[in-house]
């Protein structure tokens, strides 16, 4: 978990550097990939994929690409797919890196270090041991050296020399053209396409390696297979790519087969009062065992949530604004100096905080720790005078229930959309103080409540409730994985609910009316949420987990 927090911190710093250099305020990382608002930024040069240190070089390379590459022109000139496109993307990135200003010596050093790290990793992992792998590596080294004017990586210079000599006659003219036209993207692209086509032909020819079974085995093990993943949306597009497009062009968007069985219910209507009382006793014992200082938590929350609000005036001050009511004293006492007043302020947490809990089957094992977490947060927020809600989402049945039976009776039409009985549960609403809601919060311990769930709809529901409160709204989604509803996945594709959740979260993040945070219970939720945190609750909750969540709020406000 410490490594995960360090990685997230590195992502945040890298994103801040890219925003500053590129001048685009909407840039951020999600799931390890750079996004501009809701859209992933198409960056496919392999050495920019920040799988490890140094992040700085990867960030500088991304910023230069955004500054010096016309995306529309690039999209119109690039090859469609395969090795040709990979090489074309790589050459365009080298061209962008060659534009680094002389006033950025640190960026130049970072770019060089980043490329060397990637090169040595490629070599040490054995990818250059095959003929095809060595040819690709040699082309990358020679082209970057020619375009940027920097030498090839010294450690592998002897390794690539025979291959460099062999390809020089066929690639020499285009290599010279790349250097000459590096400041003209359109002219550069002509030479880049020509060179990419020539190298692709070499890679697929019999001369590039062994023939027969040996070549087939080499192709399966080739690192190029890992680099040829161009998962763009159309036009480097605006919607998240659907890898398994169960939703075809005739049926775009998210759908619901039937809402006839959907419910929104308070937990008190789902659990007997005697059972709630028993759950509360169990939860109280666990809260006491954690030993969290609620007053301290409230102070920490106040530091990140409260804003100064006017609270009257303090008179009889020696500096500040002149108090007209005290001027008469100046006549009777010319030496009087306490003729001023200053405005008095106090911190006010005028916020609405919602906790939305994934009540899917896999979350059952985490129910007790999650209940402790939200119970203590709700109590601390009450001390601040802030409003809080605790909501949950699940389904009314397993495997689709009555909604799926209706679909089967209707002849199983294709792409039916969400195919289950939605159940949204209110454990604590904003109007109910923590003390009165204590039994209902403990309803989270009801084991048979946890079934399946449609996360995207639940986030939209909770965010709408928070936005209607008319205050600063924060929504924390606690989940241990991607959305899952078996009936919906079988009828629409495994990524149907997954992609809808991404769309919903991105829309609210773009709108900005509700601050959405993902709290992964033992899992990284950054592919779905821009602001996310992986919680380690294995040893219990403890104050450390609360401090991490408070830190997440503070970090999001700085961005």
Coordinates of C-alpha atoms in Angstrom, one line a residue:
X1 CA 0.0 0.0 0.0
X2 CA 2.9 2.3 0.7
X3 CA 4.2 1.7 -2.8
X4 CA 0.8 2.4 -4.2
X5 CA 0.6 5.7 -2.4
X6 CA 4.1 6.6 -3.7
X7 CA 3.0 5.8 -7.2
X8 CA -0.1 8.0 -6.9
X9 CA 2.0 10.8 -5.5
X10 CA 4.4 10.5 -8.5
X11 CA 1.4 10.6 -10.9
X12 CA 0.1 13.7 -9.3
X13 CA 3.5 15.5 -9.5
X14 CA 3.9 14.3 -13.1
X15 CA 0.5 15.6 -14.1
X16 CA 1.2 19.0 -12.5
X17 CA 4.4 19.3 -14.5
X18 CA 2.7 18.3 -17.7
X19 CA -0.1 20.9 -17.1
X20 CA 2.5 23.6 -16.4
X21 CA 4.6 22.9 -19.4
X22 CA 1.8 22.2 -21.9
X23 CA -0.5 25.0 -20.6
X24 CA -3.5 22.7 -20.5
X25 CA -5.2 22.8 -17.1
X26 CA -7.4 19.7 -17.7
X27 CA -4.6 17.2 -17.9
X28 CA -4.5 14.4 -15.3
X29 CA -3.6 10.7 -15.0
X30 CA -6.3 8.0 -14.6
X31 CA -5.3 4.4 -14.6
X32 CA -1.8 5.3 -15.5
X33 CA -2.8 7.1 -18.7
X34 CA -2.9 10.8 -19.3
X35 CA -6.3 12.3 -19.8
X36 CA -7.5 15.7 -20.9
X37 CA -10.8 16.1 -19.1
X38 CA -12.8 13.0 -20.0
X39 CA -10.7 12.1 -23.0
X40 CA -7.5 9.9 -22.9
X41 CA -4.6 11.6 -24.7
X42 CA -3.3 9.4 -27.5
X43 CA 0.4 8.9 -26.7
X44 CA 1.8 5.6 -28.0
X45 CA 5.6 6.0 -28.0
X46 CA 6.7 3.0 -25.8
X47 CA 9.3 5.0 -23.9
X48 CA 6.6 7.4 -22.6
X49 CA 4.7 4.6 -20.7
X50 CA 5.7 5.5 -17.2
X51 CA 5.9 2.0 -15.7
X52 CA 8.6 3.1 -13.3
X53 CA 11.1 5.8 -12.7
X54 CA 11.9 8.4 -13.9
X55 CA 8.4 10.0 -14.3
X56 CA 9.9 13.4 -15.0
X57 CA 11.2 12.4 -18.4
X58 CA 7.9 10.8 -19.4
X59 CA 6.1 13.9 -18.3
X60 CA 8.4 16.2 -20.2
X61 CA 8.0 14.1 -23.3
X62 CA 4.2 14.2 -23.0
X63 CA 4.2 18.0 -22.6
X64 CA 6.4 18.4 -25.7
X65 CA 4.1 16.2 -27.7
X66 CA 1.1 18.3 -26.8
X67 CA 3.0 21.5 -27.5
X68 CA 4.5 20.6 -30.9
X69 CA 2.2 18.0 -32.5
X70 CA -1.0 19.0 -34.3
X71 CA -3.3 16.2 -33.3
X72 CA -5.7 16.5 -36.2
X73 CA -2.8 16.6 -38.7
X74 CA -1.2 13.6 -37.0
X75 CA -4.4 11.6 -37.0
X76 CA -4.8 12.3 -40.8
X77 CA -1.3 11.3 -41.7
X78 CA -0.5 8.3 -39.5
X79 CA -0.8 4.7 -40.8
X80 CA -3.9 2.7 -39.7
X81 CA -2.3 0.1 -37.5
X82 CA 0.5 -2.5 -37.0
X83 CA 4.2 -1.9 -36.9
X84 CA 4.0 1.0 -39.3
X85 CA 1.9 3.0 -36.9
X86 CA 4.0 2.1 -34.0
X87 CA 7.1 3.4 -35.8
X88 CA 5.3 6.5 -37.0
X89 CA 4.1 7.3 -33.5
X90 CA 7.7 6.8 -32.2
X91 CA 9.2 9.0 -34.8
X92 CA 6.7 11.8 -34.2
X93 CA 7.5 11.7 -30.5
X94 CA 11.3 12.0 -31.3
X95 CA 10.4 15.0 -33.5
X96 CA 8.5 16.6 -30.6
X97 CA 11.4 15.9 -28.2
X98 CA 13.9 17.5 -30.6
X99 CA 11.9 20.8 -30.1
X100 CA 12.9 21.1 -26.5
X101 CA 14.0 24.7 -25.9
X102 CA 17.6 25.5 -25.0
X103 CA 16.2 27.2 -21.9
X104 CA 15.0 23.8 -20.6
X105 CA 18.3 22.0 -19.9
X106 CA 16.6 20.0 -17.2
X107 CA 13.9 18.7 -19.5
X108 CA 16.5 17.7 -22.1
X109 CA 18.4 15.7 -19.4
X110 CA 15.1 14.1 -18.2
X111 CA 14.2 13.1 -21.8
X112 CA 17.6 11.5 -22.4
X113 CA 17.5 9.7 -19.1
X114 CA 14.0 8.4 -19.8
X115 CA 14.9 7.0 -23.2
X116 CA 18.1 5.4 -21.9
X117 CA 16.1 3.7 -19.1
X118 CA 13.6 2.3 -21.6
X119 CA 16.4 1.2 -24.0
X120 CA 18.4 -0.6 -21.3
X121 CA 15.3 -2.3 -19.9
X122 CA 14.4 -3.4 -23.5
X123 CA 17.9 -4.8 -23.9
X124 CA 18.3 -6.4 -20.4
X125 CA 14.9 -8.1 -20.7
X126 CA 16.1 -10.0 -23.7
X127 CA 13.9 -8.3 -26.3
X128 CA 16.8 -7.5 -28.5
X129 CA 17.9 -11.1 -28.6
X130 CA 15.7 -11.9 -31.6
X131 CA 16.2 -10.6 -35.1
X132 CA 13.0 -8.7 -35.2
X133 CA 13.5 -7.3 -31.7
X134 CA 17.0 -6.2 -32.5
X135 CA 15.9 -4.5 -35.8
X136 CA 13.2 -2.5 -34.0
X137 CA 15.6 -1.5 -31.3
X138 CA 18.3 -0.5 -33.8
X139 CA 15.8 1.7 -35.8
X140 CA 14.7 3.4 -32.6
X141 CA 18.2 4.2 -31.6
X142 CA 19.4 5.4 -35.0
X143 CA 16.3 7.5 -35.6
X144 CA 16.4 9.3 -32.3
X145 CA 20.1 10.0 -32.7
X146 CA 19.5 11.4 -36.1
X147 CA 16.5 13.5 -35.2
X148 CA 17.7 14.9 -31.9
X149 CA 21.4 15.1 -32.6
X150 CA 22.2 13.0 -29.5
X151 CA 24.3 9.8 -29.5
X152 CA 22.9 6.3 -29.3
X153 CA 22.9 4.5 -25.9
X154 CA 26.6 3.7 -25.4
X155 CA 26.0 0.3 -23.7
X156 CA 24.4 -1.1 -26.8
X157 CA 26.3 0.7 -29.5
X158 CA 28.3 -2.4 -30.4
X159 CA 25.2 -4.6 -30.4
X160 CA 23.4 -2.5 -33.0
X161 CA 26.3 -1.7 -35.3
X162 CA 25.9 -4.7 -37.7
X163 CA 22.2 -4.1 -38.0
X164 CA 22.7 -0.4 -38.5
X165 CA 25.2 -1.0 -41.3
X166 CA 22.8 -3.4 -43.0
X167 CA 19.8 -1.0 -43.0
X168 CA 21.7 2.1 -43.8
X169 CA 21.4 1.8 -47.7
X170 CA 17.7 1.4 -47.6
X171 CA 16.9 3.9 -44.9
X172 CA 19.6 6.6 -45.4
X173 CA 17.5 9.0 -47.6
X174 CA 14.6 9.0 -45.2
X175 CA 16.9 9.4 -42.2
X176 CA 18.4 12.5 -43.7
X177 CA 14.9 13.8 -44.5
X178 CA 13.8 13.3 -40.9
X179 CA 16.6 15.4 -39.6
X180 CA 16.0 18.1 -42.3
X181 CA 12.3 18.4 -41.8
X182 CA 12.0 18.0 -38.0
X183 CA 10.4 21.4 -37.6
X184 CA 7.7 20.8 -40.2
X185 CA 5.3 18.2 -39.1
X186 CA 3.7 17.5 -42.5
X187 CA 7.0 17.2 -44.4
X188 CA 8.4 15.1 -41.6
X189 CA 5.4 12.8 -41.7
X190 CA 6.1 11.9 -45.4
X191 CA 9.6 10.6 -44.5
X192 CA 8.3 9.0 -41.3
X193 CA 5.7 7.0 -43.2
X194 CA 8.2 5.9 -45.9
X195 CA 10.7 4.8 -43.3
X196 CA 8.0 3.0 -41.2
X197 CA 6.7 1.1 -44.3
X198 CA 10.3 0.1 -45.2
X199 CA 11.0 -1.2 -41.7
X200 CA 7.7 -3.0 -41.4
X201 CA 8.5 -4.8 -44.6
X202 CA 11.8 -5.8 -43.2
X203 CA 10.2 -7.1 -40.0
X204 CA 7.8 -9.3 -41.9
X205 CA 10.2 -10.5 -44.5
X206 CA 12.1 -13.8 -44.3
X207 CA 15.3 -11.8 -44.0
X208 CA 14.2 -10.4 -40.6
X209 CA 14.6 -13.7 -38.8
X210 CA 14.2 -17.4 -39.0
X211 CA 11.4 -19.0 -41.1
X212 CA 8.9 -21.6 -40.3
X213 CA 8.2 -22.7 -36.7
X214 CA 11.1 -20.7 -35.3
X215 CA 9.7 -17.5 -36.7
X216 CA 6.2 -18.2 -35.5
X217 CA 7.6 -18.9 -32.0
X218 CA 9.6 -15.6 -32.2
X219 CA 6.5 -13.7 -33.2
X220 CA 4.5 -15.0 -30.2
X221 CA 7.3 -13.9 -27.8
X222 CA 8.0 -10.6 -29.6
X223 CA 7.8 -7.5 -27.4
X224 CA 6.2 -5.7 -30.4
X225 CA 3.0 -7.6 -29.6
X226 CA 2.8 -5.7 -26.3
X227 CA 3.4 -2.3 -28.0
X228 CA 0.8 -2.6 -30.8
X229 CA -2.1 -1.7 -28.5
X230 CA -3.7 1.4 -30.1
X231 CA -6.9 1.5 -28.1
X232 CA -8.1 4.9 -29.3
X233 CA -11.6 6.1 -29.6
X234 CA -12.5 7.3 -33.1
X235 CA -10.8 10.5 -33.8
X236 CA -8.7 10.1 -30.6
X237 CA -12.1 10.6 -29.3
X238 CA -14.4 11.9 -26.7
X239 CA -16.0 8.7 -25.4
X240 CA -14.2 6.0 -23.5
X241 CA -13.3 3.1 -25.9
X242 CA -15.4 0.0 -25.6
X243 CA -13.1 -2.9 -26.1
X244 CA -16.0 -5.4 -26.2
X245 CA -18.6 -3.4 -28.1
X246 CA -21.8 -5.2 -27.2
X247 CA -23.5 -1.8 -27.8
X248 CA -23.4 -1.5 -31.5
X249 CA -24.0 1.6 -33.7
X250 CA -27.8 0.8 -33.8
X251 CA -28.0 0.8 -30.0
X252 CA -25.6 3.4 -28.6
X253 CA -25.5 4.5 -25.0
X254 CA -26.6 3.0 -21.7
X255 CA -30.0 1.4 -21.4
X256 CA -32.2 -0.1 -18.8
X257 CA -34.5 -3.0 -19.8
X258 CA -37.1 -2.3 -17.2
X259 CA -37.4 -0.1 -14.1
X260 CA -40.6 -1.8 -12.9
X261 CA -38.8 -3.6 -10.0
X262 CA -36.3 -0.8 -9.1
X263 CA -36.5 0.4 -5.5
X264 CA -35.1 3.0 -3.2
X265 CA -35.6 2.0 0.5
X266 CA -34.5 3.0 4.0
X267 CA -32.6 0.2 5.7
X268 CA -35.2 0.2 8.5
X269 CA -37.7 -1.2 6.0
X270 CA -35.4 -4.1 5.1
X271 CA -34.1 -5.2 8.5
X272 CA -36.1 -6.0 11.7
X273 CA -35.5 -3.5 14.6
X274 CA -34.3 -6.2 16.9
X275 CA -31.7 -7.2 14.2
X276 CA -30.6 -3.6 13.8
X277 CA -30.1 -3.3 17.6
X278 CA -27.9 -6.4 17.6
X279 CA -25.9 -5.1 14.7
X280 CA -25.4 -1.8 16.5
X281 CA -24.0 -3.6 19.6
X282 CA -21.5 -5.5 17.4
X283 CA -20.5 -2.3 15.6
X284 CA -20.0 -0.4 18.8
X285 CA -17.6 -3.0 20.1
X286 CA -15.6 -2.8 16.9
X287 CA -15.6 1.1 17.0
X288 CA -14.3 1.0 20.6
X289 CA -11.6 -1.5 19.6
X290 CA -10.3 0.8 16.9
X291 CA -9.7 3.6 19.5
X292 CA -10.1 6.5 17.0
X293 CA -10.3 10.0 18.6
X294 CA -13.4 11.4 17.0
X295 CA -12.7 15.0 18.2
X296 CA -9.2 14.9 16.6
X297 CA -10.8 13.6 13.4
X298 CA -13.3 16.4 13.4
X299 CA -10.5 19.0 13.8
X300 CA -8.6 17.5 10.8
X301 CA -11.8 17.5 8.7
X302 CA -12.4 21.1 9.7
X303 CA -8.9 22.1 8.4
X304 CA -9.8 20.8 4.9
X305 CA -13.6 21.4 4.7
X306 CA -14.3 24.6 6.6
X307 CA -14.2 28.1 5.1
X308 CA -14.0 31.3 7.1
X309 CA -17.4 32.9 7.6
X310 CA -18.3 36.3 9.1
X311 CA -19.3 36.2 12.7
X312 CA -19.8 39.9 13.8
X313 CA -17.3 42.5 14.9
X314 CA -14.8 43.0 17.7
X315 CA -14.8 46.6 18.9
X316 CA -12.4 48.6 21.1
X317 CA -9.4 47.7 18.9
X318 CA -6.2 49.8 18.4
X319 CA -6.2 49.1 14.6
X320 CA -8.7 48.1 12.0
X321 CA -11.7 50.0 10.6
X322 CA -12.8 53.2 12.4
X323 CA -15.8 52.5 14.6
X324 CA -18.1 55.5 14.3
X325 CA -19.8 54.7 17.6
X326 CA -16.5 55.3 19.4
X327 CA -15.6 58.7 18.0
X328 CA -17.4 60.5 20.8
X329 CA -14.8 59.1 23.2
X330 CA -12.1 60.8 21.3
X331 CA -13.4 64.2 22.3
X332 CA -13.6 63.3 26.0
X333 CA -10.4 61.3 26.0
X334 CA -7.9 62.6 23.3
X335 CA -5.4 59.9 24.3
X336 CA -7.9 57.1 23.5
X337 CA -6.6 54.7 20.8
X338 CA -9.2 52.0 20.9
X339 CA -11.4 53.5 18.3
X340 CA -11.3 50.7 15.7
X341 CA -13.1 47.5 15.1
X342 CA -12.2 44.3 13.2
X343 CA -14.4 41.7 11.6
X344 CA -14.6 38.4 13.4
X345 CA -14.6 35.2 11.5
X346 CA -15.0 31.5 12.4
X347 CA -14.6 28.3 10.4
X348 CA -17.8 26.9 9.0
X349 CA -18.0 23.5 7.3
X350 CA -20.9 24.3 5.0
X351 CA -20.6 21.0 3.1
X352 CA -22.6 17.9 2.2
X353 CA -20.6 14.7 2.4
X354 CA -22.0 11.5 0.9
X355 CA -20.6 8.0 1.4
X356 CA -21.8 5.6 -1.3
X357 CA -21.1 2.0 -0.4
X358 CA -20.9 -0.8 -2.9
X359 CA -23.0 -3.6 -1.5
X360 CA -21.9 -6.3 -4.0
X361 CA -21.2 -9.8 -2.8
X362 CA -17.4 -9.4 -2.8
X363 CA -17.8 -6.4 -0.3
X364 CA -19.4 -8.7 2.3
X365 CA -16.0 -9.5 3.8
X366 CA -15.2 -5.8 4.2
X367 CA -18.7 -4.8 5.6
X368 CA -17.6 -4.5 9.3
X369 CA -14.5 -2.3 8.5
X370 CA -16.5 -0.1 6.1
X371 CA -19.3 0.3 8.7
X372 CA -16.7 1.5 11.3
X373 CA -15.2 3.9 8.8
X374 CA -18.5 5.6 7.7
X375 CA -19.9 5.6 11.3
X376 CA -16.9 7.5 12.7
X377 CA -16.9 9.9 9.7
X378 CA -20.6 10.7 10.2
X379 CA -20.0 11.3 13.9
X380 CA -17.1 13.6 13.2
X381 CA -19.0 15.5 10.5
X382 CA -21.9 16.0 13.0
X383 CA -19.5 17.7 15.4
X384 CA -18.5 20.1 12.6
X385 CA -22.1 20.9 11.8
X386 CA -21.7 19.4 8.3
X387 CA -24.4 17.4 6.6
X388 CA -23.7 13.7 5.8
X389 CA -25.4 10.9 4.0
X390 CA -24.6 7.2 4.0
X391 CA -26.0 5.3 1.0
X392 CA -25.6 1.9 -0.5
X393 CA -26.4 0.2 -3.8
X394 CA -27.1 -3.5 -4.6
X395 CA -29.7 -5.5 -6.5
X396 CA -33.0 -6.9 -5.4
X397 CA -32.0 -10.4 -6.6
X398 CA -29.2 -12.5 -8.0
X399 CA -28.7 -13.1 -11.7
X400 CA -31.3 -10.6 -12.9
X401 CA -34.3 -11.7 -10.9
X402 CA -37.7 -10.6 -12.3
X403 CA -36.2 -8.2 -14.8
X404 CA -34.3 -11.0 -16.5
X405 CA -37.4 -13.3 -16.6
X406 CA -39.3 -10.5 -18.3
X407 CA -36.5 -10.2 -20.9
X408 CA -36.6 -14.0 -21.5
X409 CA -40.4 -13.8 -21.9
X410 CA -39.9 -11.0 -24.4
X411 CA -37.8 -13.2 -26.6
X412 CA -34.3 -12.1 -25.3
X413 CA -33.9 -9.1 -27.6
X414 CA -30.2 -8.1 -28.1
X415 CA -28.5 -5.5 -26.1
X416 CA -31.2 -5.1 -23.5
X417 CA -29.1 -2.9 -21.2
X418 CA -29.1 -3.2 -17.4
X419 CA -30.9 -6.4 -16.6
X420 CA -31.5 -6.6 -12.9
X421 CA -33.6 -5.2 -10.1
X422 CA -31.9 -2.1 -8.8
X423 CA -31.9 -1.5 -5.1
X424 CA -30.7 1.8 -3.6
X425 CA -30.5 1.8 0.2
X426 CA -30.5 4.8 2.5
X427 CA -28.6 4.1 5.8
X428 CA -28.5 7.8 6.9
X429 CA -30.0 10.8 5.1
X430 CA -28.7 14.3 5.4
X431 CA -31.5 15.5 7.7
X432 CA -30.9 12.8 10.4
X433 CA -28.2 13.4 12.9
X434 CA -25.7 10.7 13.7
X435 CA -27.2 9.9 17.1
X436 CA -30.6 9.1 15.7
X437 CA -29.1 7.2 12.7
X438 CA -26.9 4.9 14.8
X439 CA -29.1 1.8 14.5
X440 CA -29.6 2.3 10.7
X441 CA -25.9 2.7 10.0
X442 CA -25.3 -0.7 11.6
X443 CA -27.6 -2.2 8.9
X444 CA -24.5 -2.4 6.8
X445 CA -23.7 -5.6 8.7
X446 CA -26.7 -7.4 7.2
X447 CA -25.0 -10.1 5.2
X448 CA -27.8 -11.0 2.7
X449 CA -28.0 -7.4 1.6
X450 CA -24.9 -7.9 -0.5
X451 CA -25.6 -9.1 -4.0
X452 CA -24.7 -7.4 -7.3
X453 CA -24.7 -3.8 -8.5
X454 CA -24.7 -1.2 -11.2
X455 CA -22.2 1.4 -10.0
X456 CA -22.8 4.0 -12.7
X457 CA -26.5 4.4 -11.9
X458 CA -25.7 4.5 -8.1
X459 CA -23.1 7.2 -8.5
X460 CA -25.5 9.3 -10.6
X461 CA -28.2 8.9 -7.9
X462 CA -25.9 9.8 -5.0
X463 CA -24.4 12.7 -6.8
X464 CA -27.8 14.1 -7.7
X465 CA -28.8 14.0 -4.1
X466 CA -25.6 15.8 -3.0
X467 CA -25.9 18.4 -5.7
X468 CA -29.5 19.2 -4.7
X469 CA -28.3 20.1 -1.2
X470 CA -27.1 23.5 -2.4
X471 CA -23.7 23.2 -0.6
X472 CA -20.2 22.2 -1.5
X473 CA -20.7 18.5 -2.2
X474 CA -18.3 15.6 -1.7
X475 CA -19.1 12.1 -2.8
X476 CA -17.0 9.1 -1.6
X477 CA -17.5 5.8 -3.3
X478 CA -16.3 2.8 -1.4
X479 CA -15.8 -0.3 -3.6
X480 CA -13.5 -3.2 -4.0
X481 CA -13.6 -3.5 -7.8
X482 CA -15.3 -2.9 -11.1
X483 CA -19.1 -3.1 -11.5
X484 CA -20.5 -6.6 -11.8
X485 CA -24.0 -7.9 -12.6
X486 CA -23.9 -11.3 -14.1
X487 CA -27.2 -11.0 -16.1
X488 CA -26.3 -7.6 -17.6
X489 CA -22.8 -8.7 -18.5
X490 CA -23.9 -11.9 -20.3
X491 CA -26.5 -10.0 -22.3
X492 CA -24.5 -6.9 -23.1
X493 CA -20.8 -7.6 -22.7
X494 CA -18.5 -7.7 -19.8
X495 CA -17.5 -4.1 -20.0
X496 CA -21.0 -2.6 -20.3
X497 CA -21.4 -1.5 -16.7
X498 CA -17.7 -0.7 -16.5
X499 CA -17.8 1.8 -19.3
X500 CA -21.0 3.4 -18.0
X501 CA -19.4 4.0 -14.7
X502 CA -16.4 5.7 -16.4
X503 CA -18.8 7.9 -18.4
X504 CA -20.9 8.9 -15.3
X505 CA -17.8 9.7 -13.1
X506 CA -16.1 11.7 -15.9
X507 CA -19.3 13.7 -16.5
X508 CA -19.5 14.8 -12.8
X509 CA -15.8 15.4 -12.6
X510 CA -16.1 17.7 -15.7
X511 CA -19.1 19.5 -14.4
X512 CA -17.4 20.1 -11.0
X513 CA -20.6 20.5 -9.0
X514 CA -19.8 17.4 -7.0
X515 CA -16.3 16.3 -6.0
X516 CA -16.2 12.6 -6.6
X517 CA -13.6 10.4 -4.8
X518 CA -13.0 6.7 -5.2
X519 CA -12.0 4.8 -2.0
X520 CA -10.8 1.4 -3.1
X521 CA -11.0 -1.3 -0.4
X522 CA -7.7 -3.0 -1.0
X523 CA -7.9 -2.1 -4.7
X524 CA -6.8 0.9 -6.9
X525 CA -9.8 2.6 -8.4
X526 CA -7.9 5.2 -10.4
X527 CA -9.1 3.7 -13.8
X528 CA -12.6 5.1 -12.8
X529 CA -11.9 8.1 -10.5
X530 CA -9.5 10.9 -11.0
X531 CA -9.2 11.3 -7.2
X532 CA -8.8 7.9 -5.7
X533 CA -7.2 6.1 -2.8
X534 CA -6.5 2.5 -2.1
X535 CA -7.4 1.7 1.5
X536 CA -5.6 -1.0 3.5
X537 CA -8.1 -2.1 6.1
X538 CA -6.5 -5.5 6.7
X539 CA -5.3 -4.5 10.2
X540 CA -8.5 -2.7 11.0
X541 CA -9.3 1.0 10.4
X542 CA -7.3 3.0 12.9
X543 CA -6.6 6.7 12.5
X544 CA -4.1 6.2 9.7
X545 CA -6.9 5.4 7.2
X546 CA -8.8 8.5 8.2
X547 CA -5.7 10.6 7.9
X548 CA -5.2 9.3 4.3
X549 CA -8.7 10.2 3.3
X550 CA -8.3 13.7 4.8
X551 CA -5.0 14.0 2.8
X552 CA -6.9 13.0 -0.4
X553 CA -9.3 15.8 0.1
X554 CA -6.5 18.3 0.7
X555 CA -4.6 17.1 -2.4
X556 CA -7.6 17.4 -4.6
X557 CA -8.1 21.0 -3.6
X558 CA -4.5 21.9 -4.4
X559 CA -4.9 20.6 -8.0

